[in-house]
mmCIF file of the C-alpha atoms, coordinates in Angstrom:
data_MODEL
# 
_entry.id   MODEL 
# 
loop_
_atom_site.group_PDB 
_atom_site.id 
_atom_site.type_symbol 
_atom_site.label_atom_id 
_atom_site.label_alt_id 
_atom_site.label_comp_id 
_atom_site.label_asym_id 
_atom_site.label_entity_id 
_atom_site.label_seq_id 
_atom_site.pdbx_PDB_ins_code 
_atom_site.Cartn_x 
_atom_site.Cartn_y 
_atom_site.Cartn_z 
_atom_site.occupancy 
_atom_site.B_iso_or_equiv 
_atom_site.pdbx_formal_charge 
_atom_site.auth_seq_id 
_atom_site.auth_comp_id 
_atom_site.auth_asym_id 
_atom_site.auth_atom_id 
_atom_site.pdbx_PDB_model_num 
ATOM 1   C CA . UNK A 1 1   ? 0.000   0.000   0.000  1.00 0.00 ? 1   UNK A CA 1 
ATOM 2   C CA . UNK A 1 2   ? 1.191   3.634   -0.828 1.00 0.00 ? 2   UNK A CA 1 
ATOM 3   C CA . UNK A 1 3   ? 2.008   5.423   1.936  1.00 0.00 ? 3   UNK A CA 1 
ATOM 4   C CA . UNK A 1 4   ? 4.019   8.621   -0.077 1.00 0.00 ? 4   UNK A CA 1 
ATOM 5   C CA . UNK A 1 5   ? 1.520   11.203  1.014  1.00 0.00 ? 5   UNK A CA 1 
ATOM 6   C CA . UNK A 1 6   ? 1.927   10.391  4.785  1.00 0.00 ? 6   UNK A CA 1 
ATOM 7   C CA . UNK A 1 7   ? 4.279   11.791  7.482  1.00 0.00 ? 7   UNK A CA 1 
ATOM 8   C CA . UNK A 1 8   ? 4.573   10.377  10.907 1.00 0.00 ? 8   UNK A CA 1 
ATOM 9   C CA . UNK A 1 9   ? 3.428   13.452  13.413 1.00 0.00 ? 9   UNK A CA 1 
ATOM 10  C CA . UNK A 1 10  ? 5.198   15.072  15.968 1.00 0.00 ? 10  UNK A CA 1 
ATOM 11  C CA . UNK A 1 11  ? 4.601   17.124  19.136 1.00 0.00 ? 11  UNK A CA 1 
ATOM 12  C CA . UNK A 1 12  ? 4.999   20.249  16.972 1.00 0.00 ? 12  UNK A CA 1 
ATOM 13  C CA . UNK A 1 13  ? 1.735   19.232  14.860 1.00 0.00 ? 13  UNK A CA 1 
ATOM 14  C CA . UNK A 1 14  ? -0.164  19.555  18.115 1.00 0.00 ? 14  UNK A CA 1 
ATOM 15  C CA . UNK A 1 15  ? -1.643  22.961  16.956 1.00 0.00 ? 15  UNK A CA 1 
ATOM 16  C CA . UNK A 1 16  ? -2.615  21.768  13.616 1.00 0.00 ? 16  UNK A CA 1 
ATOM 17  C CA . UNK A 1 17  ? -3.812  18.346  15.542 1.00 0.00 ? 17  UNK A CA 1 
ATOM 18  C CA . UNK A 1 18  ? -6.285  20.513  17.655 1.00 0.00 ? 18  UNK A CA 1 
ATOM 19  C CA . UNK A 1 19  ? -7.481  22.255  14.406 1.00 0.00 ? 19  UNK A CA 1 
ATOM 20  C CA . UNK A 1 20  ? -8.682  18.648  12.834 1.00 0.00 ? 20  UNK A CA 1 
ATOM 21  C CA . UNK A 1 21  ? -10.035 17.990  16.150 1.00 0.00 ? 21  UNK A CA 1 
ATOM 22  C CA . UNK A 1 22  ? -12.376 21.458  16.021 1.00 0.00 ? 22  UNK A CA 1 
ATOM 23  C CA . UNK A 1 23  ? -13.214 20.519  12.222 1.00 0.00 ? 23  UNK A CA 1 
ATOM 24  C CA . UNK A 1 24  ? -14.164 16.517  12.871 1.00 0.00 ? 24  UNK A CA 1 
ATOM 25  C CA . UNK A 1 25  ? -15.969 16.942  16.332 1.00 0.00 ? 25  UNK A CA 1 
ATOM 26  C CA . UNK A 1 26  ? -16.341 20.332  17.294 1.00 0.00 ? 26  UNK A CA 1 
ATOM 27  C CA . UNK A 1 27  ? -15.223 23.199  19.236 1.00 0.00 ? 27  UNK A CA 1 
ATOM 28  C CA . UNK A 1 28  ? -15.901 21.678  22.811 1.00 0.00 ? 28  UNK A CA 1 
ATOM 29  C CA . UNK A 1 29  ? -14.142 18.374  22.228 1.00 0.00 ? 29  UNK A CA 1 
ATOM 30  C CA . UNK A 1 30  ? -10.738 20.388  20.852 1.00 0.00 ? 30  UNK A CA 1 
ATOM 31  C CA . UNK A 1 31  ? -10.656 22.706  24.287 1.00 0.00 ? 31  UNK A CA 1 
ATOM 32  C CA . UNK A 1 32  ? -8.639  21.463  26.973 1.00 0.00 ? 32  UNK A CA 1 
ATOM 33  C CA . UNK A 1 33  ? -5.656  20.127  28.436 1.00 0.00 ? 33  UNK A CA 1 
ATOM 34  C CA . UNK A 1 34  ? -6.086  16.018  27.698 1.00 0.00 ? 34  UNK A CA 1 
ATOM 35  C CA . UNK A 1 35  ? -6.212  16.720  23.734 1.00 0.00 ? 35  UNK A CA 1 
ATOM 36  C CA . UNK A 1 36  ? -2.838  17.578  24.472 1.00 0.00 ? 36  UNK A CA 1 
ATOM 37  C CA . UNK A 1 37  ? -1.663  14.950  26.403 1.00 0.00 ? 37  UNK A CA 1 
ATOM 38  C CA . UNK A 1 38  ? -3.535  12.734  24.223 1.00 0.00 ? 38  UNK A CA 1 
ATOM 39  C CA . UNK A 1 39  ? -1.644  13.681  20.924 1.00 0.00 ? 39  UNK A CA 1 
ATOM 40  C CA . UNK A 1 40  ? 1.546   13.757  23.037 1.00 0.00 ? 40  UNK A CA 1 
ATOM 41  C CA . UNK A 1 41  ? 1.089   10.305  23.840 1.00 0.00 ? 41  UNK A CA 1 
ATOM 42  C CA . UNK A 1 42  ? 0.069   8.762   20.762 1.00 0.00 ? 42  UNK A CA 1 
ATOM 43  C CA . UNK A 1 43  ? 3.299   10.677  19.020 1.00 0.00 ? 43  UNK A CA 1 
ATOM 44  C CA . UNK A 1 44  ? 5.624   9.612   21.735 1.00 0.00 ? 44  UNK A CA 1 
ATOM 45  C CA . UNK A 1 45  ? 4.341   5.939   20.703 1.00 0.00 ? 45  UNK A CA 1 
ATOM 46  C CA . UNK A 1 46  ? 4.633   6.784   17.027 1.00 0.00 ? 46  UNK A CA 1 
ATOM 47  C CA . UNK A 1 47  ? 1.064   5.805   16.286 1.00 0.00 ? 47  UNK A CA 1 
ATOM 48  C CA . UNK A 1 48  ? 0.079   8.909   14.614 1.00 0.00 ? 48  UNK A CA 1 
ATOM 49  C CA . UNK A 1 49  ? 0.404   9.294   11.531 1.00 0.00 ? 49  UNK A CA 1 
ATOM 50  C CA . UNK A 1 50  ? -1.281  11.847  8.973  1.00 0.00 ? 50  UNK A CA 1 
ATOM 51  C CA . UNK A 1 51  ? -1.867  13.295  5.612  1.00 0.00 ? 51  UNK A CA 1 
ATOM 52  C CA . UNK A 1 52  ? -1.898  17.305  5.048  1.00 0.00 ? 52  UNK A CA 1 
ATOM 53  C CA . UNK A 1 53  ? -3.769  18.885  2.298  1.00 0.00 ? 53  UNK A CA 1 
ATOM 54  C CA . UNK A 1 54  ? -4.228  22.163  1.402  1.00 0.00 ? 54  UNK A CA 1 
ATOM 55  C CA . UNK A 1 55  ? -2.106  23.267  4.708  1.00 0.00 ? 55  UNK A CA 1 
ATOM 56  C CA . UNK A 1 56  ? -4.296  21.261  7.180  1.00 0.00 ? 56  UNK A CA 1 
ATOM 57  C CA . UNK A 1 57  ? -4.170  17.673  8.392  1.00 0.00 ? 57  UNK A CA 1 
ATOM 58  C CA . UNK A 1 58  ? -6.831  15.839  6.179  1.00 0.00 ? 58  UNK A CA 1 
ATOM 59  C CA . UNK A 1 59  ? -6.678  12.502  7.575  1.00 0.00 ? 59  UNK A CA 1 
ATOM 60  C CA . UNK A 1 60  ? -5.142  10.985  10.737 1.00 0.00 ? 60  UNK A CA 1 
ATOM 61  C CA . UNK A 1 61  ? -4.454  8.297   12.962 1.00 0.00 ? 61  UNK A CA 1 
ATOM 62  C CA . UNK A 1 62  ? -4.000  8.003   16.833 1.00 0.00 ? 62  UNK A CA 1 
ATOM 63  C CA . UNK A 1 63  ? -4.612  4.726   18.631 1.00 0.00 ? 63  UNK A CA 1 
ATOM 64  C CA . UNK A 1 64  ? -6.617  4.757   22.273 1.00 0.00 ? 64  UNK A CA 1 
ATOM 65  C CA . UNK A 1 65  ? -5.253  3.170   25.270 1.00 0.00 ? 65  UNK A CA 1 
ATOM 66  C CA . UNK A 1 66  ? -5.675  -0.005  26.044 1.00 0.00 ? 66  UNK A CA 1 
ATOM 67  C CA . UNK A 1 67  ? -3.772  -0.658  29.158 1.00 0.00 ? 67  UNK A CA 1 
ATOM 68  C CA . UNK A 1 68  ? -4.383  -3.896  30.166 1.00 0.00 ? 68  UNK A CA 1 
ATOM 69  C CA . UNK A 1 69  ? -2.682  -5.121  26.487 1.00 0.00 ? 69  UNK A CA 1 
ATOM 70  C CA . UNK A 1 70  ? -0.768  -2.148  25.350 1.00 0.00 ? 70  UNK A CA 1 
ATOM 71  C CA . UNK A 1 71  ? 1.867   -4.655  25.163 1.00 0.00 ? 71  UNK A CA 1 
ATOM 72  C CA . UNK A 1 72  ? 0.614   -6.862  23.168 1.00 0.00 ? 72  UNK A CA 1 
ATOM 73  C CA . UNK A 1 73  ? -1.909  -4.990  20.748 1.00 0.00 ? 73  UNK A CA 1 
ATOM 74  C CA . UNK A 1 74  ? -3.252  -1.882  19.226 1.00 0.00 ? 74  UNK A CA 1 
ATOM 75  C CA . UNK A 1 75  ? -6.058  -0.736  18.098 1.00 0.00 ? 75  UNK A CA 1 
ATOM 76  C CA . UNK A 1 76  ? -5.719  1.993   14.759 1.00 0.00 ? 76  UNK A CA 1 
ATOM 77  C CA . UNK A 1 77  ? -8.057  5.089   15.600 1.00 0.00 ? 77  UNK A CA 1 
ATOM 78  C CA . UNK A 1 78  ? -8.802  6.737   12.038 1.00 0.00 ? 78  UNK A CA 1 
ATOM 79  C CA . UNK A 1 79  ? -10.297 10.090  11.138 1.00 0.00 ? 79  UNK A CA 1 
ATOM 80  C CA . UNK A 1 80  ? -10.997 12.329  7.908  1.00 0.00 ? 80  UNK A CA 1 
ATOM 81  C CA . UNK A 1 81  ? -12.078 15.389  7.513  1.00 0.00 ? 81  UNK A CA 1 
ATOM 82  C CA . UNK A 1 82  ? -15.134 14.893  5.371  1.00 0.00 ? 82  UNK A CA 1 
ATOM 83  C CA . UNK A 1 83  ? -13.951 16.673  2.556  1.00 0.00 ? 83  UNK A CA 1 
ATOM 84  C CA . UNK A 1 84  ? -11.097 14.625  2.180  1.00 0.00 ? 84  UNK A CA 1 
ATOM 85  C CA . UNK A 1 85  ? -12.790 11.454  2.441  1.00 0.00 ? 85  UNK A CA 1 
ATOM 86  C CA . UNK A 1 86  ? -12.647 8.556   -0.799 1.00 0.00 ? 86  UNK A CA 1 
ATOM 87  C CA . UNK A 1 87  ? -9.185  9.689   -1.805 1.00 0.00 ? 87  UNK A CA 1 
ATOM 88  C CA . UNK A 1 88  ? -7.515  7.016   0.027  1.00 0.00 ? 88  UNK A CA 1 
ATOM 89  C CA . UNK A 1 89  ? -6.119  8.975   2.210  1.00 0.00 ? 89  UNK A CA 1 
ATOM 90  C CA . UNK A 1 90  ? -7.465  6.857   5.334  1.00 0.00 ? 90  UNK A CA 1 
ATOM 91  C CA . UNK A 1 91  ? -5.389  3.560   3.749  1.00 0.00 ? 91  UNK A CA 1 
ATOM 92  C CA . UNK A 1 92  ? -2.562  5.359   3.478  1.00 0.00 ? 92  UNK A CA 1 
ATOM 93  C CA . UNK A 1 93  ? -2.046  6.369   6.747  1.00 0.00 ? 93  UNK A CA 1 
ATOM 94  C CA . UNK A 1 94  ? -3.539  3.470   8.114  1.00 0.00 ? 94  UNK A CA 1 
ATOM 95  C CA . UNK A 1 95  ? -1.050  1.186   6.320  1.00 0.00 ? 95  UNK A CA 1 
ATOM 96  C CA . UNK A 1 96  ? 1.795   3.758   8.119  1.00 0.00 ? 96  UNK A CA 1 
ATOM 97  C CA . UNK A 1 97  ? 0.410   2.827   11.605 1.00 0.00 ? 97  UNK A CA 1 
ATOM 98  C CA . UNK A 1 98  ? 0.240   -0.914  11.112 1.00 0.00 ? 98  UNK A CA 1 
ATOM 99  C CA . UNK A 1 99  ? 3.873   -1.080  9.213  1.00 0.00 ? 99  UNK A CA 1 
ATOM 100 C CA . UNK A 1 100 ? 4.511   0.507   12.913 1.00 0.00 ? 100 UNK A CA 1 
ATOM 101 C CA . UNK A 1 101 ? 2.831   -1.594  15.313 1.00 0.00 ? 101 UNK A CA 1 
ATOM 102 C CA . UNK A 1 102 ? 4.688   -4.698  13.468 1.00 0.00 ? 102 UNK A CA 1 
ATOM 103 C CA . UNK A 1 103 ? 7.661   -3.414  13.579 1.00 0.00 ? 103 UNK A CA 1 
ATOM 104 C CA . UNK A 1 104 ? 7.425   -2.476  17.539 1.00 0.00 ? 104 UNK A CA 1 
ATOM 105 C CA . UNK A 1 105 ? 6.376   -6.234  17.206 1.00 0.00 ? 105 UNK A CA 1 
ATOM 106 C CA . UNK A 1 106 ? 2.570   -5.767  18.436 1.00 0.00 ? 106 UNK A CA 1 
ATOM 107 C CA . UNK A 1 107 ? -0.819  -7.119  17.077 1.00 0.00 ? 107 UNK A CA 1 
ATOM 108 C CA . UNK A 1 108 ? -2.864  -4.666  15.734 1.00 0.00 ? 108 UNK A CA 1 
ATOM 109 C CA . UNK A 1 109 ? -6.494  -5.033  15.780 1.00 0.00 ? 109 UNK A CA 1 
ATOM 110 C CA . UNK A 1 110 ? -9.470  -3.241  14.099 1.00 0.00 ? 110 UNK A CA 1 
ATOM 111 C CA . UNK A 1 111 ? -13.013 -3.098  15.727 1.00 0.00 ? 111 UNK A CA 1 
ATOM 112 C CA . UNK A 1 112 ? -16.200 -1.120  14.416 1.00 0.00 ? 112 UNK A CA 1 
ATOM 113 C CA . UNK A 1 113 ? -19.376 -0.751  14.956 1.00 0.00 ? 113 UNK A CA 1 
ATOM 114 C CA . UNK A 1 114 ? -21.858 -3.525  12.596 1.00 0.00 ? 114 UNK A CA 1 
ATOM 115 C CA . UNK A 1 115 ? -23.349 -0.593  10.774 1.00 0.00 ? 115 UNK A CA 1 
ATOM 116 C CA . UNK A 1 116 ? -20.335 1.376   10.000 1.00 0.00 ? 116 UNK A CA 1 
ATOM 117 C CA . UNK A 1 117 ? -20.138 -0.190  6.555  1.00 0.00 ? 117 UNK A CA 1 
ATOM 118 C CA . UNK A 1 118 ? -17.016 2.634   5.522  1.00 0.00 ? 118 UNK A CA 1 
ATOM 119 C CA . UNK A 1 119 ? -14.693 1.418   8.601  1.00 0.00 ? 119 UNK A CA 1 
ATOM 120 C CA . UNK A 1 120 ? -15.306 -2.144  7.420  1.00 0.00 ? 120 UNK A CA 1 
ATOM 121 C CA . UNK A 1 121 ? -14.241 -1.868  4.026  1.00 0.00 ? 121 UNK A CA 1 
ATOM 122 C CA . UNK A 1 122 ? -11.442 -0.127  5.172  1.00 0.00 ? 122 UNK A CA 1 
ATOM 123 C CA . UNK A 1 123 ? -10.221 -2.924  7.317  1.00 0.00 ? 123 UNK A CA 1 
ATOM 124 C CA . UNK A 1 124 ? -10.376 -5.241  4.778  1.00 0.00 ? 124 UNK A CA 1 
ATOM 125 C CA . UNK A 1 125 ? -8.753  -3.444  1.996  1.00 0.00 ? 125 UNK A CA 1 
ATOM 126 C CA . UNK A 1 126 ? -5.895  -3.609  4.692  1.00 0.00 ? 126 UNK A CA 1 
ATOM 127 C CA . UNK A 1 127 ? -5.725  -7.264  5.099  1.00 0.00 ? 127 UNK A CA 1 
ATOM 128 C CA . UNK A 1 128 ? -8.041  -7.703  8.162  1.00 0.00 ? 128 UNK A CA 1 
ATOM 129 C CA . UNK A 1 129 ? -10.754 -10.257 8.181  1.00 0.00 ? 129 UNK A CA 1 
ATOM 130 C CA . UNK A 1 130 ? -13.568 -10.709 10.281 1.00 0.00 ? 130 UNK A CA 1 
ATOM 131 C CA . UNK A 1 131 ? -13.209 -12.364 13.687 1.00 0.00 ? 131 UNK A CA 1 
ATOM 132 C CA . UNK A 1 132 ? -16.274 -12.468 15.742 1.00 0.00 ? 132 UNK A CA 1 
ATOM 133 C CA . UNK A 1 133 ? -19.171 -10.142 16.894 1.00 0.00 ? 133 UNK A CA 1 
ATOM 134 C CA . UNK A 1 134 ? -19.321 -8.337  20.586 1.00 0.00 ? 134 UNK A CA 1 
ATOM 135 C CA . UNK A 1 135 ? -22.464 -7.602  21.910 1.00 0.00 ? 135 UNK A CA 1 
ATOM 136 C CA . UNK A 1 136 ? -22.203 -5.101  24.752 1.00 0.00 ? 136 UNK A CA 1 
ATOM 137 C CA . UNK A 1 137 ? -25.406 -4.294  27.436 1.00 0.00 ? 137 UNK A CA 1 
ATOM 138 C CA . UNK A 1 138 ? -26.165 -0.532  28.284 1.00 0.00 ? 138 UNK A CA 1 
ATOM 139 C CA . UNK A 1 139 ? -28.148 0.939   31.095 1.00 0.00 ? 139 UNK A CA 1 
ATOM 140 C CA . UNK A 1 140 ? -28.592 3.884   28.907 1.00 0.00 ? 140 UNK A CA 1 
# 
């Protein structure tokens, strides 16, 4: 997979970082001292990974905490700015993340939600296959 367009990230993307944040999910989520920590992290890890268009990040990665196995696997967080979306642009840096987690010798896994037919396909254009279902119980 072609990974040309993407650079690995570093903690002096952390203003543009916030910026993708305020585009993708809004002004409240992009406020606040844990975005920062959170980019910090996933950069000090070298799990994020991105594609810049037009002077702004277009499409990134990051990968949530799972602390119980961070030692064992990953899981790829992936998010495009709608605009920027069917270019390939997710691939791309997704590939970048997983050539990463390999190399740090790690598992990396994928998990969506049923419906989310786009994160699916995306998966298994990169080689994943489907495991299993989990069903999870709210209160809510």
């Amino acid at each position: 997979i072609n990974t040309g367009d993407v650079r690995k990230l570093d903690r002096s993307d952390l203003d543009m970082y916030r910026e993708f944040v305020r585009k993708q999910h809004g002004e409240k989520i992009s406020n606040g001292a844990w975005l920062s920590n959170y980019f910090n992290e996933t950069v000090d890890n070298e799990y994020s990974f991105g594609v810049i268009r037009d002077g702004e990040l277009a499409s990134v990665t990051d990968a949530p905490g799972i602390p119980y196995l961070s030692d064992l696997i990953v899981e790829p967080g992936i998010n495009t700015l709608r605009r920027y979306r069917r270019k390939g642009f997710a691939k791309q840096v997704c590939a970048a993340m997983i050539r990463r987690i390999l190399a740090q010798g790690k598992t990396p896994v994928w998990s969506c939600n049923r419906k989310n037919i786009g994160s699916s396909r995306l998966a298994e254009s990169l080689g994943y296959r489907m495991f299993g279902f989990q069903v999870t119980v709210s209160t809510e």
